[in-house]
Tab-separated table of C-alpha atoms in Angstrom:
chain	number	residue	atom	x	y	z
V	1	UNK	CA	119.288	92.349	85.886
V	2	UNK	CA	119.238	89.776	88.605
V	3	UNK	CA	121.869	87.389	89.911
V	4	UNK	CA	119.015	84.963	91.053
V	5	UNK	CA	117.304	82.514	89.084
V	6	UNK	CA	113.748	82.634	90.239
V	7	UNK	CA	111.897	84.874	88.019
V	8	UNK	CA	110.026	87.800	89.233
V	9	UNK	CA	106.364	88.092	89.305
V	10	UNK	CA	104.685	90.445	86.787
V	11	UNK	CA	103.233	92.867	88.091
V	12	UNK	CA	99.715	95.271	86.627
V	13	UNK	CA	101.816	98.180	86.852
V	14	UNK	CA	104.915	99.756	86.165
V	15	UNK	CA	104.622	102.323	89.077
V	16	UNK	CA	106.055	99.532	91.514
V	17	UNK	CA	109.707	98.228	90.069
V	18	UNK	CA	111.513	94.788	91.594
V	19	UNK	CA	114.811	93.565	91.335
V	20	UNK	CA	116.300	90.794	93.183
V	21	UNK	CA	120.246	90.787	93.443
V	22	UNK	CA	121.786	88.637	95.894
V	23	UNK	CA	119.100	87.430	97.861
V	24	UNK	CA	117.482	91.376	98.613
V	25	UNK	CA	114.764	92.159	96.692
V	26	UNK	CA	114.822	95.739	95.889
V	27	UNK	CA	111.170	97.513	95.574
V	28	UNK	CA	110.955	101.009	94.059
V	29	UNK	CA	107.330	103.424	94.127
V	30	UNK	CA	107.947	104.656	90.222
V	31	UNK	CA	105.763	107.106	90.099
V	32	UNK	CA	108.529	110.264	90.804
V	33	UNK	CA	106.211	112.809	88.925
V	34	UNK	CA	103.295	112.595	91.765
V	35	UNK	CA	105.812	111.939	93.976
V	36	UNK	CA	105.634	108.750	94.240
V	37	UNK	CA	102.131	108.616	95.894
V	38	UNK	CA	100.532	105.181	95.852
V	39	UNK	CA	97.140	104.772	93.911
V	40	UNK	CA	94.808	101.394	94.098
V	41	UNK	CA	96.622	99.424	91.395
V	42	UNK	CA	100.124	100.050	93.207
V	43	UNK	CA	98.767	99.235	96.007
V	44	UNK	CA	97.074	95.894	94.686
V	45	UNK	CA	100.911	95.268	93.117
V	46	UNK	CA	102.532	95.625	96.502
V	47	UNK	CA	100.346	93.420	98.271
V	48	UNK	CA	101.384	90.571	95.318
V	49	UNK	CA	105.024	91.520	95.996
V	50	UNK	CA	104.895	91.060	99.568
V	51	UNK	CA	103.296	87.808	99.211
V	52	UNK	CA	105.534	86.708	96.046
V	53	UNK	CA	108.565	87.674	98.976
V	54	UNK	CA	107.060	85.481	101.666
V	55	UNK	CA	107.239	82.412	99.873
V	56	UNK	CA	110.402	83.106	98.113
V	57	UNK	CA	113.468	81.230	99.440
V	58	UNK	CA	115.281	83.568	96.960
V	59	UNK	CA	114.782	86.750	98.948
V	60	UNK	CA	115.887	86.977	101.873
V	61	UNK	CA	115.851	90.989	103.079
V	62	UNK	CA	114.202	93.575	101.388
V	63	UNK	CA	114.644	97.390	100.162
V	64	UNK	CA	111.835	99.888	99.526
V	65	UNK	CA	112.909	103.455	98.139
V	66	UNK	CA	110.873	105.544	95.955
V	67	UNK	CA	112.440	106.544	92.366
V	68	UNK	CA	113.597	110.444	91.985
V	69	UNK	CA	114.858	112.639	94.044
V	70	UNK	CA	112.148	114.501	95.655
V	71	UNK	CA	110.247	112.003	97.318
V	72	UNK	CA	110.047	108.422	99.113
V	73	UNK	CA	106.403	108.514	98.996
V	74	UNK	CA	103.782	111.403	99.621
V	75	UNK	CA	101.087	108.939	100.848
V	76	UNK	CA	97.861	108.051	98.906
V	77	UNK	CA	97.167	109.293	96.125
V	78	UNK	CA	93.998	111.857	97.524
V	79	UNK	CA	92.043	111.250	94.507
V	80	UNK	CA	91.644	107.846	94.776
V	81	UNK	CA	89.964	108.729	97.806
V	82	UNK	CA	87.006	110.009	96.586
V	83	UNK	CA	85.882	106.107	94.842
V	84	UNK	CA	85.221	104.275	97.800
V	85	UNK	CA	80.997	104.330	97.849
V	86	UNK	CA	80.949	104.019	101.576
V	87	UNK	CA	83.102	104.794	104.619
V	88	UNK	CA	82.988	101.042	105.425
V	89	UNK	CA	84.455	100.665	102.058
V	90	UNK	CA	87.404	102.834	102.688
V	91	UNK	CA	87.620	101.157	105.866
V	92	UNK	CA	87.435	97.634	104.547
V	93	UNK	CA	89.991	98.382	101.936
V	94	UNK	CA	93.374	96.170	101.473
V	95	UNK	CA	96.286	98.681	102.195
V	96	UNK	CA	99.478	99.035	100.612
V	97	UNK	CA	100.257	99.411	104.610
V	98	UNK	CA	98.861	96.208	105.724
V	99	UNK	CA	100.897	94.409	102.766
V	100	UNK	CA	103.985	95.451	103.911
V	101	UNK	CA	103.147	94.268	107.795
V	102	UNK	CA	102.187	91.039	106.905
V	103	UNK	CA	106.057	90.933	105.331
V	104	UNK	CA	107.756	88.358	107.461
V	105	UNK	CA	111.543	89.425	105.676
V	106	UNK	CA	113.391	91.949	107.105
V	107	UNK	CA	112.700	95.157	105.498
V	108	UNK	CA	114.828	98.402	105.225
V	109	UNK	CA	113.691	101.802	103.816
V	110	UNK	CA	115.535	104.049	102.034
V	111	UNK	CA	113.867	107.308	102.143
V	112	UNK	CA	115.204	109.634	99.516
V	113	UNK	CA	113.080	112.593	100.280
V	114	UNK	CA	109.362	113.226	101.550
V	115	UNK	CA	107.803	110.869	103.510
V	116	UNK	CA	104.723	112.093	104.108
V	117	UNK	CA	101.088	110.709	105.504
V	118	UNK	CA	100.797	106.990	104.358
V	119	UNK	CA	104.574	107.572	103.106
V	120	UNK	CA	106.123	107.858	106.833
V	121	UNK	CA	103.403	105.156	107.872
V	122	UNK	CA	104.986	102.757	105.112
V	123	UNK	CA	108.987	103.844	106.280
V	124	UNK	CA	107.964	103.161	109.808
V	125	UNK	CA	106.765	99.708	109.156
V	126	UNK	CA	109.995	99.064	107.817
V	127	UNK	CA	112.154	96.955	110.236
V	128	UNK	CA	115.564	99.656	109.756
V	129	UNK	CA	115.024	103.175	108.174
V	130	UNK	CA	118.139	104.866	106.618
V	131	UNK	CA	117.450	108.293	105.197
V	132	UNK	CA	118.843	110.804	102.353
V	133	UNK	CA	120.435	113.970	104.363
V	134	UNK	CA	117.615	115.393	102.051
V	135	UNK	CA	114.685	113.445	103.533
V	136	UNK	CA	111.960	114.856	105.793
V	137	UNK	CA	108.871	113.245	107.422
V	138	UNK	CA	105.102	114.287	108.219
V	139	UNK	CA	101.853	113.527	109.136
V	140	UNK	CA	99.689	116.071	107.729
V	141	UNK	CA	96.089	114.092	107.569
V	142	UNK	CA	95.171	116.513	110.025
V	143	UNK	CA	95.908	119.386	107.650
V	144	UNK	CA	93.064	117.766	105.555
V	145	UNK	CA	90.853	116.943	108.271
V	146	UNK	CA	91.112	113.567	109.240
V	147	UNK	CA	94.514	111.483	110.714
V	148	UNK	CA	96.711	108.299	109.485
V	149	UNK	CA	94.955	104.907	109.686
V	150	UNK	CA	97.780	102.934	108.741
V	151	UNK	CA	99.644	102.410	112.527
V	152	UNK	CA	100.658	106.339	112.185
V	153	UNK	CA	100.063	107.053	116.240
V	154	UNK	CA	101.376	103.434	117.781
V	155	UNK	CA	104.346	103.646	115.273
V	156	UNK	CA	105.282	107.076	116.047
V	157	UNK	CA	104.774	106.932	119.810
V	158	UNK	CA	106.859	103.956	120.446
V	159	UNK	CA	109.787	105.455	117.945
V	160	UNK	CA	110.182	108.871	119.203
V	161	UNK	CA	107.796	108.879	122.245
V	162	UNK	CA	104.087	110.472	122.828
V	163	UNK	CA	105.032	113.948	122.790
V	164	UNK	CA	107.354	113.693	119.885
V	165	UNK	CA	104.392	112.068	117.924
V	166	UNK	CA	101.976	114.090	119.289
V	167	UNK	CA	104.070	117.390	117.939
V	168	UNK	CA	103.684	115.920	114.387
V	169	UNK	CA	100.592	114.178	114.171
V	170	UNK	CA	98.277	117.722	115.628
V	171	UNK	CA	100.662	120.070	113.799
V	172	UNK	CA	101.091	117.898	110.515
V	173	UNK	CA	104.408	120.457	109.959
V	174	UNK	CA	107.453	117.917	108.649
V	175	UNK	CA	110.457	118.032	110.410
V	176	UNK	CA	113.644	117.380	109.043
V	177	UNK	CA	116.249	114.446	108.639
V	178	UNK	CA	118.802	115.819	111.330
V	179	UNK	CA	115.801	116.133	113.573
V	180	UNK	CA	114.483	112.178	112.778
V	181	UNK	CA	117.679	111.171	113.491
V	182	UNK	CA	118.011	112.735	116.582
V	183	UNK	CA	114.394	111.500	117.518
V	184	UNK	CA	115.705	108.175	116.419
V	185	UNK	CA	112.901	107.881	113.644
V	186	UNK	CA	115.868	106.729	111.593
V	187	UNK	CA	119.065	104.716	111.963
V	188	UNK	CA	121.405	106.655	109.309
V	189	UNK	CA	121.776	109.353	107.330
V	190	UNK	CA	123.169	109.080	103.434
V	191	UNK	CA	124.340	111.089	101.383
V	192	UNK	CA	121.024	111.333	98.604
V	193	UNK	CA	123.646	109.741	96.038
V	194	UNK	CA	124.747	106.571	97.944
V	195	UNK	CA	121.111	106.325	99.911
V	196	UNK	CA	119.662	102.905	97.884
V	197	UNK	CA	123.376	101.008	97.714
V	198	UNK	CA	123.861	101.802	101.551
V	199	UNK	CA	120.591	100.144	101.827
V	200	UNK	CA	121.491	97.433	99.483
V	201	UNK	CA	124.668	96.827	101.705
V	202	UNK	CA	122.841	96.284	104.695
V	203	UNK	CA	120.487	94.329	102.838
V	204	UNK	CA	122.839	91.808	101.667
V	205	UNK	CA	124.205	91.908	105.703
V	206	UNK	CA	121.257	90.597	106.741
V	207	UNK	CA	120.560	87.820	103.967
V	208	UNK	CA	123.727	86.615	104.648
V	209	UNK	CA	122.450	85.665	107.969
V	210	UNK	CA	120.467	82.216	108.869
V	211	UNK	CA	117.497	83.208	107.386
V	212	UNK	CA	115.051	81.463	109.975
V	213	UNK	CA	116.497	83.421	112.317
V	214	UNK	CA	116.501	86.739	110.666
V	215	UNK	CA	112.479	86.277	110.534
V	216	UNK	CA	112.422	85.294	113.740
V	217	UNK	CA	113.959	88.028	114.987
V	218	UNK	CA	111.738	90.168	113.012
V	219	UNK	CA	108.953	88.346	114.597
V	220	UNK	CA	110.278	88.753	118.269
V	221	UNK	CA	110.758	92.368	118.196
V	222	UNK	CA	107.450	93.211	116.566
V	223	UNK	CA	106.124	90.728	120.387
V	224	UNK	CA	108.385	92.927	122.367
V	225	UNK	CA	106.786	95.522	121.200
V	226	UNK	CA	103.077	94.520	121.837
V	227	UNK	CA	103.532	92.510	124.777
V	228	UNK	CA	103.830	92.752	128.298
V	229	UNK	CA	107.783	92.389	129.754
V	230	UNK	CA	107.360	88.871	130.977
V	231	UNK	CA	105.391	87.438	128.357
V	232	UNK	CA	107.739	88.696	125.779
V	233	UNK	CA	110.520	87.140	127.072
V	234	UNK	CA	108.901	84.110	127.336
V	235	UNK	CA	108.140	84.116	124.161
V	236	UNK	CA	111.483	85.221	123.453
V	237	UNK	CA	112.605	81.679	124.911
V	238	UNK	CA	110.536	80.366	122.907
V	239	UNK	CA	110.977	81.675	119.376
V	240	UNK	CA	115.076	80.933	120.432
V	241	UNK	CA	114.220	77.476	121.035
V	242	UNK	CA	112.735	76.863	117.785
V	243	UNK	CA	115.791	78.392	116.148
V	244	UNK	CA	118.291	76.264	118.074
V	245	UNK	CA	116.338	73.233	116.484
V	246	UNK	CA	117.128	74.205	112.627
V	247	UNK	CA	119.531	72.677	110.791
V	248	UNK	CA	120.227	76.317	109.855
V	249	UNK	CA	121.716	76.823	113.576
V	250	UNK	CA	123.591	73.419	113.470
V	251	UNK	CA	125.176	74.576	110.703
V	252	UNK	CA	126.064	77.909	112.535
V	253	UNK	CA	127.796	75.867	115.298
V	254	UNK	CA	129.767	73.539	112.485
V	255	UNK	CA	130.857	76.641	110.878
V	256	UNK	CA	132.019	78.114	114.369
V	257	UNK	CA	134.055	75.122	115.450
V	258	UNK	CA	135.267	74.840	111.689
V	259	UNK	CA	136.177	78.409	111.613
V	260	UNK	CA	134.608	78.915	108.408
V	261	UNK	CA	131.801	80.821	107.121
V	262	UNK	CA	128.072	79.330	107.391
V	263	UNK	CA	126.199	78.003	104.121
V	264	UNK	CA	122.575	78.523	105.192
V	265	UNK	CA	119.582	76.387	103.345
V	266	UNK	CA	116.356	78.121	105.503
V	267	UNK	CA	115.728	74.960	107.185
């Protein structure tokens, strides 16, 4: 059920599951019994969910979890490996990864147990992680002879540091939740049980906010990240200015000097 009135795009498959309640947009990998390991046509069905959530004024923060209890998401499905004819094929190929990059809303994981290969690539591009006290994290490509292609080293290094990253990414051994916590791969542990409605919370936190400026924030960090000190806070100056112009903001300072609570139009 969803408290929203803009209906839901229909996806192929019924391995990815939406629901949109109060402005978050809650995306679930359904396919518990491979745990949760994304094949071509749930990839395909993520990339038109990320797009259907760009242009949606109804969502305004997203969840991804993976259903069960065993895993978030093991990574690609290795089978579906073996169709691409060419290497430039597999290299040319749109990503379940690069879907969820291009998503300008903010975007929280909820990882409820592994997250493994392209399954820890697609928590890390997640703007905040929360995790199940259950949860554990890997990057075993090299177990299988090759590495992640989907940001694995740049995400890792600049979450936990080189050596960190380097630890998992030649060893491809998991390490725990307690341990990505104290790494800071992760903002929270949950309890398994209240894992998605913690993340739901935090959603709705977040599209309470101006929504031009939740984006934009998004937007700015990912900069910070990729650009050098000076530049980025230029930028940052920038991006701030912008803001300030929306009637979004002006609204924020009415509701300040009103001492009342904003109503927000993502304008």
């Amino acid at each position: 059920m969803t408290s929203e009135s803009a209906p839901l795009p229909v996806l192929a498959t019924g391995d990815i599951l939406l629901e949109l309640d109060e402005r978050v947009l809650t995306i679930t990998l359904n396919r518990p019994q491979k745990l949760n390991s994304v094949t071509q046509e749930m990839s395909d069905a993520l990339v038109e969910a990320a797009e259907w959530a760009n242009d949606s004024d109804d969502v305004r923060a997203v969840v991804l979890t993976g259903a069960g209890e065993r895993a978030f998401c093991a990574g690609s499905d290795i089978r579906s490996l073996d169709k691409y004819a060419t290497p430039w094929d597999f290299r040319n190929r749109v990503d379940y990864c690069d879907a969820l990059r291009e998503l300008r809303k903010p975007l929280i994981a909820a990882v409820n147990g592994y997250a493994f290969g392209g399954g820890l690539e697609t928590a890390m591009i997640c703007d905040i992680r929360l995790a199940s006290t259950t949860a554990s994290f890997a990057a075993p490509e090299i177990k299988l002879g090759w590495i992640g292609g989907g940001g694995m080293s740049t995400f890792l290094a600049h979450s936990i540091g080189a050596s960190n990253a380097a630890l998992m990414i030649m060893t491809g051994d998991p390490i725990s939740a307690q341990t990505a916590l104290g790494w800071s791969l992760v903002s929270e542990l949950v309890e398994p049980e209240g894992l998605v409605a913690r993340a739901q919370e935090l959603g709705r936190t977040i599209a309470a906010r101006p929504p031009i400026a939740a984006e934009t924030a998004k937007a700015n960090l990912r900069a910070a990240f990729n650009l050098p000190q000076d530049a980025a806070i230029a930028y940052e100056r920038d991006l701030q200015t912008v803001t300030f112009a929306t009637d979004d903001a002006a609204e924020g300072r009415a509701a300040f000097a009103e001492k009342r609570a904003g109503v927000f139009h993502r304008r």
